[in-house]
PDB file of C-alpha atoms in Angstrom:
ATOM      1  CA  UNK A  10      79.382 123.275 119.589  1.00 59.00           C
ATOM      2  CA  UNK A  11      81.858 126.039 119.121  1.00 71.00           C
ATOM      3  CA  UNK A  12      82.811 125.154 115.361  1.00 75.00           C
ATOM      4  CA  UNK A  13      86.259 124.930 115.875  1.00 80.00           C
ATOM      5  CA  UNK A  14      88.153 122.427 113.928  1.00 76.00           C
ATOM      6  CA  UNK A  15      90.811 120.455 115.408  1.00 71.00           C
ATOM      7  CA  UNK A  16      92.646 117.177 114.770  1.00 70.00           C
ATOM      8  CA  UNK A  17      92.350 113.731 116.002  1.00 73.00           C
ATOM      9  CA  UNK A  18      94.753 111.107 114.804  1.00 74.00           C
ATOM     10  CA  UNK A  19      94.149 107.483 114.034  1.00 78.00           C
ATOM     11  CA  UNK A  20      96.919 104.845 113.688  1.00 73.00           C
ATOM     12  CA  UNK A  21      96.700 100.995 113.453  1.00 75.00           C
ATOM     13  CA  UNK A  22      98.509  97.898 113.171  1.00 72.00           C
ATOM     14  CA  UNK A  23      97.676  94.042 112.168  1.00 73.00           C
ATOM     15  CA  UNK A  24     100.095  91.700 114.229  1.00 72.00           C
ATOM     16  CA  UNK A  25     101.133  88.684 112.240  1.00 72.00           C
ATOM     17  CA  UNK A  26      98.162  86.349 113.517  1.00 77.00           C
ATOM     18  CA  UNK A  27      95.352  88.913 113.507  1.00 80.00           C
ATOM     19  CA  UNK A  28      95.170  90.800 116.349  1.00 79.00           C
ATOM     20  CA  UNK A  29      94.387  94.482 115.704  1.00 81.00           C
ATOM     21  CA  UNK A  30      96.080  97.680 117.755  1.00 75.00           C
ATOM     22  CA  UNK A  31      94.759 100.992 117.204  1.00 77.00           C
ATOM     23  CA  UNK A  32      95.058 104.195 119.264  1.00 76.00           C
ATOM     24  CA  UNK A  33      92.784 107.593 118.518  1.00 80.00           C
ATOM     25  CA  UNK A  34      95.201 110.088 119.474  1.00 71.00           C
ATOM     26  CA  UNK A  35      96.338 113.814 119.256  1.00 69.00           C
ATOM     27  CA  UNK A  36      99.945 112.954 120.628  1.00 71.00           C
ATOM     28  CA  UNK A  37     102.865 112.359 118.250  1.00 81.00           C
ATOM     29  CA  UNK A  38     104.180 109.576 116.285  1.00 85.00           C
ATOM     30  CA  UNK A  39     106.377 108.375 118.545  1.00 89.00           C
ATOM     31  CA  UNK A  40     104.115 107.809 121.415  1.00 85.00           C
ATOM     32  CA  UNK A  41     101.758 105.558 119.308  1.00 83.00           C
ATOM     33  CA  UNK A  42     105.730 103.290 118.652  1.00 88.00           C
ATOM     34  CA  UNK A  43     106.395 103.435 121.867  1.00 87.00           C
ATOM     35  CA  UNK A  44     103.095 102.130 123.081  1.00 83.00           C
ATOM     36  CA  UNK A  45     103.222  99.679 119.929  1.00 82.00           C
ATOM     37  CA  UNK A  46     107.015  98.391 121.121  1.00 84.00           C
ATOM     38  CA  UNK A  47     105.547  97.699 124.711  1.00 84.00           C
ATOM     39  CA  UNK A  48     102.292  95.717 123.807  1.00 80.00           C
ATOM     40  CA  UNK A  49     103.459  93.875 120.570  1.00 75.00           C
ATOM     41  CA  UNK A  50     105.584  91.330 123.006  1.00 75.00           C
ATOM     42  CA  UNK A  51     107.335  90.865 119.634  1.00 77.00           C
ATOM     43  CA  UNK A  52     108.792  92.104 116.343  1.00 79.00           C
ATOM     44  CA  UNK A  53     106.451  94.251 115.199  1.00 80.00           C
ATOM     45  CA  UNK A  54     106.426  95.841 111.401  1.00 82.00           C
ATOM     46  CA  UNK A  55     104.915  98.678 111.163  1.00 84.00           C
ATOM     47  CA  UNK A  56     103.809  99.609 106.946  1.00 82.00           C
ATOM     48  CA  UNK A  57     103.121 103.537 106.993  1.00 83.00           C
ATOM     49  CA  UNK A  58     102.390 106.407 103.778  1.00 81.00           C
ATOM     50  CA  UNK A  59     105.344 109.119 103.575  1.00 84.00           C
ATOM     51  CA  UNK A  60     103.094 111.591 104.936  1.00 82.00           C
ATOM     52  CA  UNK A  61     105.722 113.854 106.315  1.00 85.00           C
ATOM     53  CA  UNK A  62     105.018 112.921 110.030  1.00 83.00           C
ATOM     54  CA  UNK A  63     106.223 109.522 109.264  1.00 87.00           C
ATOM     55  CA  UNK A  64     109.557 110.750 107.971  1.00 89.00           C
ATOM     56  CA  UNK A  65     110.391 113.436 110.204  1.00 91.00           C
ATOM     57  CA  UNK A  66     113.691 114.185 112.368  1.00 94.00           C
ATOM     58  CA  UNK A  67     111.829 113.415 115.045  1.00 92.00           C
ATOM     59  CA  UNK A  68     110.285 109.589 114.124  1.00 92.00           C
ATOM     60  CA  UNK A  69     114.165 109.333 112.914  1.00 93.00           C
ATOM     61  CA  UNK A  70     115.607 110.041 115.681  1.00 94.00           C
ATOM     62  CA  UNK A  71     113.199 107.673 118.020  1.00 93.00           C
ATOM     63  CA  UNK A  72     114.061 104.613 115.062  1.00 91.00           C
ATOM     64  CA  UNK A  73     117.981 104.839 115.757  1.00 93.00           C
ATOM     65  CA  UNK A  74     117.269 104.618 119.530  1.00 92.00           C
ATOM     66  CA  UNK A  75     114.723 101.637 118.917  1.00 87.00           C
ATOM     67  CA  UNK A  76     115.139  98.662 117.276  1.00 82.00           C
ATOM     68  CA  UNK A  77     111.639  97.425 117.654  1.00 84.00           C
ATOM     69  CA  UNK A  78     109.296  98.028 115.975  1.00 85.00           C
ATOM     70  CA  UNK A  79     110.885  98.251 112.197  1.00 87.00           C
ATOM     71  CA  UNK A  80     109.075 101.045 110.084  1.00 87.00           C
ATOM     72  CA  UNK A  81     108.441 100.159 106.575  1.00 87.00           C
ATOM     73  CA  UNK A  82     107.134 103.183 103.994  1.00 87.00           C
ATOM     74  CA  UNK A  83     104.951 102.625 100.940  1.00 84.00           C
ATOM     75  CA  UNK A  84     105.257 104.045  97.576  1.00 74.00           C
ATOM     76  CA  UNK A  85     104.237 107.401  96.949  1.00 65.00           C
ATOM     77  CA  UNK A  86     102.192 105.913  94.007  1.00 63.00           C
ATOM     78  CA  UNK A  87     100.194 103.686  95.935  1.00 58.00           C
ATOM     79  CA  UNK A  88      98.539 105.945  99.065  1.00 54.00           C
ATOM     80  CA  UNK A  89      96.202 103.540  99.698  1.00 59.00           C
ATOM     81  CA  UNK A  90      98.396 100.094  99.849  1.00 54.00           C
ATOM     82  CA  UNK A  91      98.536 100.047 103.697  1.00 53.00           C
ATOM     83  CA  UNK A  92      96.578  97.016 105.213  1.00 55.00           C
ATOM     84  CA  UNK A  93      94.557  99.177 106.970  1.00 54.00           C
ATOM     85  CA  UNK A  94      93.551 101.769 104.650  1.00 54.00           C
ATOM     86  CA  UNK A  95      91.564  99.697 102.166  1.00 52.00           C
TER      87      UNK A  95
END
């Protein structure tokens, strides 16, 4: 091993009866909604922190050209209130 440090991403989402998505990634954002929109078959919700990734120009700019799914921020005060964080 080299040392290096690098980044790996990990999102996931609980559809409404159970079923579990979840991508490792180092792409954006916006690649795990658009792969989200495609599989869900349905509305999806997706319940995210404000980590700055979640609110940037470019996630934006992707939810005014999308409809589906709906993103959904949690308080600042509660990091750790995402369904799949606990």
């Amino acid at each position: 091993m080299s040392g290096r440090r690098f980044n790996v991403n990990i999102m996931s989402a609980i559809a409404s009866r159970g079923a579990l998505y979840f991508t490792v990634y180092t792409q954006k954002f916006t690649a795990f909604l658009d792969r989200l929109a495609r599989h869900a078959g349905r509305k999806a919700h997706v319940i995210a922190d404000r980590h700055p990734l979640h609110r940037s120009k470019a996630v934006r700019t992707w939810l005014a050209a999308n409809t589906e799914p709906e993103l959904h921020l949690c308080s600042t005060t509660a990091p750790n209130s995402t369904p799949t964080s606990r």
